[in-house]
Amino acid sequence: YIGLWYALNIVYNISNKNCLNWLPLPWFVSWIQLVFGLCWVLPLWTFGIRKTPKLTWENIKNLVPISACHVVGHVSTVIALGAVAVSFTHVVKSMEPFFNVIGSAVVLGSIFPIPVYLSLLPIVAGVIIASVSEVSFTWMGFISAMISNVAFTGRNIFSKVNMDKPVGENMDPVNLFGVIQVISAIMLLPFVLFMEGSKILPGIKAATEGVKAVVTAKKLWTSLFISGLFFQLYQEVAFLALNSVHPVTHAVANTMKRVVIIGTSIIVFKNPVTRANMTGSAIAIAGVLLYSLVKNYYDSKAKKPKTA
């Protein structure tokens, strides 16, 4: 599962970047990825291959805040991937644990042991070093990646807040993600039309027709479909992979995922990388692993029954 998760994630990131290079309309690309991802989920539900979720309006209402955060996180990630190198986007996104800890403390009142907070320092330091030395750096890309961190933290927090609320029948983690994708696609459409509605058809025409065409229409739509399908699949496989392993293995696998994506994207897109940038990236990624291991240690310690 972990190898498949890595492979699907790599294909998504590469196809997504290619689409954005050809068609720099991140709002539309984000939305069409959600739509094409549903081309996998909806037939599974329709033909009974996967149990169909059964939801009430109350269930849907409980999922709206989670879906809203998912929309913001997905769109801002795609904007970041279009604005800066894939490798740098993933370095900045390694700061998500930092926002998770801060958000949990502010919203949920969760207080962690001091070593957990200290383990965040290498992440922050590494991202700062990588940012100041990043050749492709733009404020749009950096801020968008940071917004995605905040949004996905919000998604996690709303998920915890709604944990005791009914979410419907046949709602295992994979189906829950599928339903969130459906709600997100519906929520995002009006924003896409407002932000880029008038640019979509001219943009596609400019990319695929005439002497300045950069890609064939067939290749563009195939890449958009692949990016959407693989976005859906890698998220589903992540649930299967990470729910079937020990938390420490989970932490290592999740950290190595970013290493593999960063390394692959540098090779594929030939992004120039400075020594300082590599150092900062390594410190940040190592910090994520340290944070995960320290937090898992204290979580498992807290679960152990106290002996008299």
CSV table of C-alpha atoms in Angstrom, one decimal:
chain,number,residue,atom,x,y,z
A,1,TYR,CA,0.0,0.0,0.0
A,2,ILE,CA,2.8,2.5,0.9
A,3,GLY,CA,4.6,2.0,-2.4
A,4,LEU,CA,1.3,2.5,-4.3
A,5,TRP,CA,0.5,5.6,-2.2
A,6,TYR,CA,3.9,7.1,-3.2
A,7,ALA,CA,3.5,6.2,-6.9
A,8,LEU,CA,0.0,7.7,-7.1
A,9,ASN,CA,1.1,10.8,-5.3
A,10,ILE,CA,4.1,11.3,-7.6
A,11,VAL,CA,1.9,10.9,-10.7
A,12,TYR,CA,-0.6,13.4,-9.3
A,13,ASN,CA,2.0,16.1,-8.5
A,14,ILE,CA,3.7,15.7,-11.9
A,15,SER,CA,0.5,15.7,-14.0
A,16,ASN,CA,-0.9,18.6,-11.9
A,17,LYS,CA,2.2,20.7,-12.5
A,18,ASN,CA,2.1,20.0,-16.2
A,19,CYS,CA,-1.5,21.0,-16.4
A,20,LEU,CA,-0.8,24.3,-14.6
A,21,ASN,CA,2.2,25.0,-16.9
A,22,TRP,CA,-0.1,24.6,-19.9
A,23,LEU,CA,-3.2,26.1,-18.4
A,24,PRO,CA,-2.4,28.6,-15.6
A,25,LEU,CA,-6.0,28.6,-14.3
A,26,PRO,CA,-5.6,27.1,-10.8
A,27,TRP,CA,-9.2,27.6,-9.7
A,28,PHE,CA,-10.5,25.7,-12.7
A,29,VAL,CA,-7.8,23.0,-12.5
A,30,SER,CA,-8.6,22.5,-8.8
A,31,TRP,CA,-12.3,22.1,-9.6
A,32,ILE,CA,-12.0,19.8,-12.6
A,33,GLN,CA,-9.7,17.6,-10.5
A,34,LEU,CA,-12.5,17.1,-8.0
A,35,VAL,CA,-15.0,16.4,-10.8
A,36,PHE,CA,-12.7,13.8,-12.5
A,37,GLY,CA,-12.0,12.2,-9.1
A,38,LEU,CA,-15.7,11.6,-8.7
A,39,CYS,CA,-15.6,9.6,-12.0
A,40,TRP,CA,-14.0,6.9,-9.9
A,41,VAL,CA,-16.2,7.2,-6.8
A,42,LEU,CA,-19.7,7.6,-8.3
A,43,PRO,CA,-19.6,4.4,-10.5
A,44,LEU,CA,-18.5,2.4,-7.4
A,45,TRP,CA,-21.5,3.6,-5.5
A,46,THR,CA,-23.9,3.4,-8.5
A,47,PHE,CA,-23.1,-0.3,-9.3
A,48,GLY,CA,-22.9,-1.4,-5.7
A,49,ILE,CA,-19.1,-2.2,-5.8
A,50,ARG,CA,-18.7,0.0,-2.8
A,51,LYS,CA,-21.5,0.6,-0.2
A,52,THR,CA,-23.4,3.8,-1.0
A,53,PRO,CA,-23.4,6.4,1.7
A,54,LYS,CA,-26.8,7.3,3.2
A,55,LEU,CA,-27.0,10.8,4.4
A,56,THR,CA,-29.6,13.1,5.9
A,57,TRP,CA,-29.5,16.9,5.5
A,58,GLU,CA,-28.3,17.0,9.1
A,59,ASN,CA,-25.4,14.8,8.2
A,60,ILE,CA,-24.5,16.9,5.2
A,61,LYS,CA,-24.7,20.1,7.3
A,62,ASN,CA,-22.2,18.6,9.7
A,63,LEU,CA,-19.8,17.9,6.8
A,64,VAL,CA,-20.0,21.4,5.3
A,65,PRO,CA,-17.3,23.1,7.5
A,66,ILE,CA,-15.0,20.2,6.8
A,67,SER,CA,-15.6,20.4,3.1
A,68,ALA,CA,-15.1,24.2,3.1
A,69,CYS,CA,-11.7,23.7,4.7
A,70,HIS,CA,-10.9,20.9,2.2
A,71,VAL,CA,-11.8,23.3,-0.7
A,72,VAL,CA,-9.6,26.1,0.6
A,73,GLY,CA,-6.8,23.6,1.3
A,74,HIS,CA,-7.0,22.0,-2.2
A,75,VAL,CA,-7.3,25.2,-4.2
A,76,SER,CA,-4.4,27.0,-2.3
A,77,THR,CA,-2.2,23.9,-2.7
A,78,VAL,CA,-2.9,23.9,-6.5
A,79,ILE,CA,-2.2,27.7,-6.6
A,80,ALA,CA,1.1,27.2,-4.8
A,81,LEU,CA,2.1,24.3,-7.1
A,82,GLY,CA,1.5,26.5,-10.1
A,83,ALA,CA,3.3,29.5,-8.7
A,84,VAL,CA,6.5,27.8,-7.4
A,85,ALA,CA,8.4,24.6,-7.8
A,86,VAL,CA,6.7,21.4,-6.6
A,87,SER,CA,9.6,20.7,-4.3
A,88,PHE,CA,9.4,24.0,-2.6
A,89,THR,CA,5.6,23.7,-2.1
A,90,HIS,CA,6.1,20.5,-0.3
A,91,VAL,CA,8.8,22.0,1.9
A,92,VAL,CA,6.5,24.8,3.0
A,93,LYS,CA,3.6,22.3,3.5
A,94,SER,CA,5.8,20.4,5.9
A,95,MET,CA,4.9,23.1,8.4
A,96,GLU,CA,1.4,21.7,8.7
A,97,PRO,CA,2.2,20.0,12.1
A,98,PHE,CA,3.1,23.5,13.4
A,99,PHE,CA,-0.4,24.8,12.6
A,100,ASN,CA,-2.0,21.6,13.9
A,101,VAL,CA,-0.4,22.1,17.3
A,102,ILE,CA,-1.3,25.8,17.4
A,103,GLY,CA,-4.8,25.3,16.2
A,104,SER,CA,-5.5,22.4,18.6
A,105,ALA,CA,-4.3,24.6,21.5
A,106,VAL,CA,-6.3,27.6,20.5
A,107,VAL,CA,-9.6,25.9,19.4
A,108,LEU,CA,-9.7,22.6,21.2
A,109,GLY,CA,-7.6,23.6,24.3
A,110,SER,CA,-5.2,20.7,23.7
A,111,ILE,CA,-1.9,21.2,25.5
A,112,PHE,CA,1.1,19.0,24.5
A,113,PRO,CA,4.3,18.2,26.5
A,114,ILE,CA,7.1,20.7,26.0
A,115,PRO,CA,9.2,18.3,23.9
A,116,VAL,CA,6.4,18.3,21.3
A,117,TYR,CA,6.6,22.1,20.9
A,118,LEU,CA,10.4,22.0,20.8
A,119,SER,CA,10.3,19.4,18.0
A,120,LEU,CA,8.6,22.0,15.9
A,121,LEU,CA,11.6,24.3,15.9
A,122,PRO,CA,13.6,22.4,13.2
A,123,ILE,CA,10.6,22.5,10.9
A,124,VAL,CA,10.2,26.3,11.2
A,125,ALA,CA,14.0,26.9,10.9
A,126,GLY,CA,14.2,24.6,7.9
A,127,VAL,CA,11.3,26.3,6.0
A,128,ILE,CA,12.9,29.7,6.7
A,129,ILE,CA,16.3,28.6,5.3
A,130,ALA,CA,14.7,26.9,2.3
A,131,SER,CA,12.5,30.0,1.6
A,132,VAL,CA,15.2,32.6,1.6
A,133,SER,CA,17.4,30.5,-0.7
A,134,GLU,CA,14.6,29.2,-3.1
A,135,VAL,CA,15.2,30.1,-6.7
A,136,SER,CA,11.5,29.9,-7.7
A,137,PHE,CA,10.3,31.8,-4.6
A,138,THR,CA,7.2,34.0,-5.0
A,139,TRP,CA,5.0,35.4,-2.3
A,140,MET,CA,2.0,34.0,-4.1
A,141,GLY,CA,3.3,30.5,-3.9
A,142,PHE,CA,4.6,30.8,-0.3
A,143,ILE,CA,1.4,32.4,1.1
A,144,SER,CA,-0.8,29.9,-0.8
A,145,ALA,CA,1.1,27.0,0.6
A,146,MET,CA,0.8,28.5,4.1
A,147,ILE,CA,-3.0,29.0,3.6
A,148,SER,CA,-3.3,25.3,2.7
A,149,ASN,CA,-1.6,24.4,6.0
A,150,VAL,CA,-4.1,26.5,7.9
A,151,ALA,CA,-7.0,25.1,5.9
A,152,PHE,CA,-6.1,21.5,6.4
A,153,THR,CA,-5.5,22.2,10.1
A,154,GLY,CA,-9.1,23.6,10.1
A,155,ARG,CA,-10.3,20.4,8.4
A,156,ASN,CA,-8.7,18.3,11.1
A,157,ILE,CA,-10.1,20.4,13.9
A,158,PHE,CA,-13.6,20.4,12.5
A,159,SER,CA,-13.3,16.6,12.0
A,160,LYS,CA,-12.5,16.3,15.7
A,161,VAL,CA,-15.3,18.7,16.8
A,162,ASN,CA,-17.8,16.7,14.7
A,163,MET,CA,-16.5,13.3,15.8
A,164,ASP,CA,-19.4,12.6,18.0
A,165,LYS,CA,-22.0,13.9,15.6
A,166,PRO,CA,-23.8,11.5,13.2
A,167,VAL,CA,-22.3,11.4,9.7
A,168,GLY,CA,-24.6,8.9,8.1
A,169,GLU,CA,-24.6,5.2,7.1
A,170,ASN,CA,-21.8,3.4,5.3
A,171,MET,CA,-19.4,6.2,6.1
A,172,ASP,CA,-16.0,4.5,6.4
A,173,PRO,CA,-13.0,6.8,5.9
A,174,VAL,CA,-12.8,6.2,2.2
A,175,ASN,CA,-16.5,6.9,1.7
A,176,LEU,CA,-16.3,9.9,4.0
A,177,PHE,CA,-13.6,11.4,1.8
A,178,GLY,CA,-15.7,10.7,-1.3
A,179,VAL,CA,-18.7,12.5,0.1
A,180,ILE,CA,-16.4,15.5,1.1
A,181,GLN,CA,-15.2,15.5,-2.5
A,182,VAL,CA,-18.8,15.7,-3.8
A,183,ILE,CA,-19.7,18.6,-1.5
A,184,SER,CA,-16.4,20.3,-2.2
A,185,ALA,CA,-16.9,20.2,-6.0
A,186,ILE,CA,-20.4,21.7,-5.6
A,187,MET,CA,-19.1,24.4,-3.2
A,188,LEU,CA,-16.2,25.4,-5.4
A,189,LEU,CA,-18.0,25.8,-8.7
A,190,PRO,CA,-19.4,29.3,-8.1
A,191,PHE,CA,-16.0,30.6,-7.0
A,192,VAL,CA,-14.4,29.1,-10.2
A,193,LEU,CA,-16.9,30.8,-12.4
A,194,PHE,CA,-16.4,34.1,-10.5
A,195,MET,CA,-12.6,33.9,-10.5
A,196,GLU,CA,-11.8,32.4,-13.9
A,197,GLY,CA,-15.1,31.8,-15.7
A,198,SER,CA,-14.4,34.1,-18.6
A,199,LYS,CA,-10.9,32.8,-19.0
A,200,ILE,CA,-11.5,29.1,-19.2
A,201,LEU,CA,-12.5,28.6,-22.8
A,202,PRO,CA,-10.0,31.3,-24.2
A,203,GLY,CA,-7.3,29.7,-22.0
A,204,ILE,CA,-7.9,26.2,-23.3
A,205,LYS,CA,-8.0,27.5,-26.8
A,206,ALA,CA,-4.8,29.4,-26.4
A,207,ALA,CA,-3.0,26.4,-24.9
A,208,THR,CA,-4.2,23.9,-27.6
A,209,GLU,CA,-4.7,25.9,-30.8
A,210,GLY,CA,-2.6,28.0,-33.2
A,211,VAL,CA,1.1,28.6,-33.6
A,212,LYS,CA,1.5,29.4,-29.9
A,213,ALA,CA,-0.1,26.1,-28.7
A,214,VAL,CA,1.9,24.3,-26.0
A,215,VAL,CA,-0.1,21.1,-25.9
A,216,THR,CA,-2.7,19.1,-27.8
A,217,ALA,CA,-6.3,19.2,-26.6
A,218,LYS,CA,-6.2,15.5,-26.1
A,219,LYS,CA,-3.0,15.6,-24.0
A,220,LEU,CA,-4.4,18.5,-21.9
A,221,TRP,CA,-7.7,16.8,-21.0
A,222,THR,CA,-5.9,13.4,-20.5
A,223,SER,CA,-3.5,15.1,-18.0
A,224,LEU,CA,-6.4,16.9,-16.2
A,225,PHE,CA,-8.3,13.6,-15.9
A,226,ILE,CA,-5.2,11.7,-14.7
A,227,SER,CA,-4.5,14.4,-12.1
A,228,GLY,CA,-8.0,14.3,-10.8
A,229,LEU,CA,-8.3,10.6,-10.7
A,230,PHE,CA,-4.9,10.1,-9.1
A,231,PHE,CA,-5.7,12.8,-6.5
A,232,GLN,CA,-8.7,10.8,-5.5
A,233,LEU,CA,-6.9,7.5,-5.6
A,234,TYR,CA,-3.8,8.5,-3.6
A,235,GLN,CA,-6.0,9.9,-0.8
A,236,GLU,CA,-8.0,6.6,-0.7
A,237,VAL,CA,-4.8,4.5,-0.7
A,238,ALA,CA,-3.4,6.7,2.1
A,239,PHE,CA,-6.3,5.7,4.3
A,240,LEU,CA,-5.6,2.0,3.6
A,241,ALA,CA,-1.8,2.3,4.0
A,242,LEU,CA,-1.7,4.4,7.1
A,243,ASN,CA,-4.5,2.7,8.9
A,244,SER,CA,-2.8,-0.7,8.6
A,245,VAL,CA,0.6,0.2,10.1
A,246,HIS,CA,2.1,1.1,13.4
A,247,PRO,CA,2.1,4.8,14.3
A,248,VAL,CA,5.9,5.0,14.1
A,249,THR,CA,5.8,3.4,10.6
A,250,HIS,CA,3.1,5.9,9.7
A,251,ALA,CA,5.3,8.7,10.8
A,252,VAL,CA,8.3,7.5,8.8
A,253,ALA,CA,6.2,6.7,5.7
A,254,ASN,CA,4.5,10.1,5.8
A,255,THR,CA,7.9,11.9,6.1
A,256,MET,CA,9.5,9.8,3.3
A,257,LYS,CA,6.5,10.6,1.1
A,258,ARG,CA,7.6,14.2,0.9
A,259,VAL,CA,11.2,13.2,0.4
A,260,VAL,CA,10.2,11.0,-2.6
A,261,ILE,CA,8.0,13.7,-4.1
A,262,ILE,CA,10.6,16.5,-3.6
A,263,GLY,CA,13.4,14.3,-5.1
A,264,THR,CA,11.2,13.1,-8.1
A,265,SER,CA,10.0,16.6,-8.9
A,266,ILE,CA,13.5,18.0,-8.9
A,267,ILE,CA,14.6,15.3,-11.4
A,268,VAL,CA,11.5,15.6,-13.6
A,269,PHE,CA,11.3,19.4,-13.8
A,270,LYS,CA,15.0,20.0,-13.4
A,271,ASN,CA,14.5,22.7,-10.8
A,272,PRO,CA,17.7,24.5,-9.8
A,273,VAL,CA,18.5,23.8,-6.2
A,274,THR,CA,21.0,25.6,-4.0
A,275,ARG,CA,23.0,24.1,-1.2
A,276,ALA,CA,21.2,26.3,1.3
A,277,ASN,CA,17.9,25.2,-0.1
A,278,MET,CA,18.7,21.6,0.1
A,279,THR,CA,19.9,22.1,3.7
A,280,GLY,CA,16.8,23.9,4.7
A,281,SER,CA,14.6,21.3,3.1
A,282,ALA,CA,16.4,18.5,4.8
A,283,ILE,CA,16.1,20.2,8.2
A,284,ALA,CA,12.4,20.8,7.7
A,285,ILE,CA,11.7,17.2,6.6
A,286,ALA,CA,13.8,15.8,9.5
A,287,GLY,CA,11.9,18.1,11.8
A,288,VAL,CA,8.6,16.6,10.6
A,289,LEU,CA,9.9,13.1,11.4
A,290,LEU,CA,11.1,14.2,14.8
A,291,TYR,CA,7.8,15.9,15.6
A,292,SER,CA,5.9,12.8,14.6
A,293,LEU,CA,8.0,10.4,16.6
A,294,VAL,CA,7.9,12.7,19.7
A,295,LYS,CA,4.2,13.2,19.5
A,296,ASN,CA,3.6,9.4,19.0
A,297,TYR,CA,5.7,8.7,22.0
A,298,TYR,CA,3.7,10.9,24.3
A,299,ASP,CA,0.4,9.8,22.8
A,300,SER,CA,1.2,6.2,23.4
A,301,LYS,CA,2.4,7.1,26.9
A,302,ALA,CA,-0.8,8.8,27.7
A,303,LYS,CA,-2.9,5.8,26.6
A,304,LYS,CA,-1.0,3.4,28.9
A,305,PRO,CA,-3.0,2.6,32.1
A,306,LYS,CA,-1.4,4.1,35.2
A,307,THR,CA,-0.3,1.6,37.8
A,308,ALA,CA,-0.7,2.2,41.5
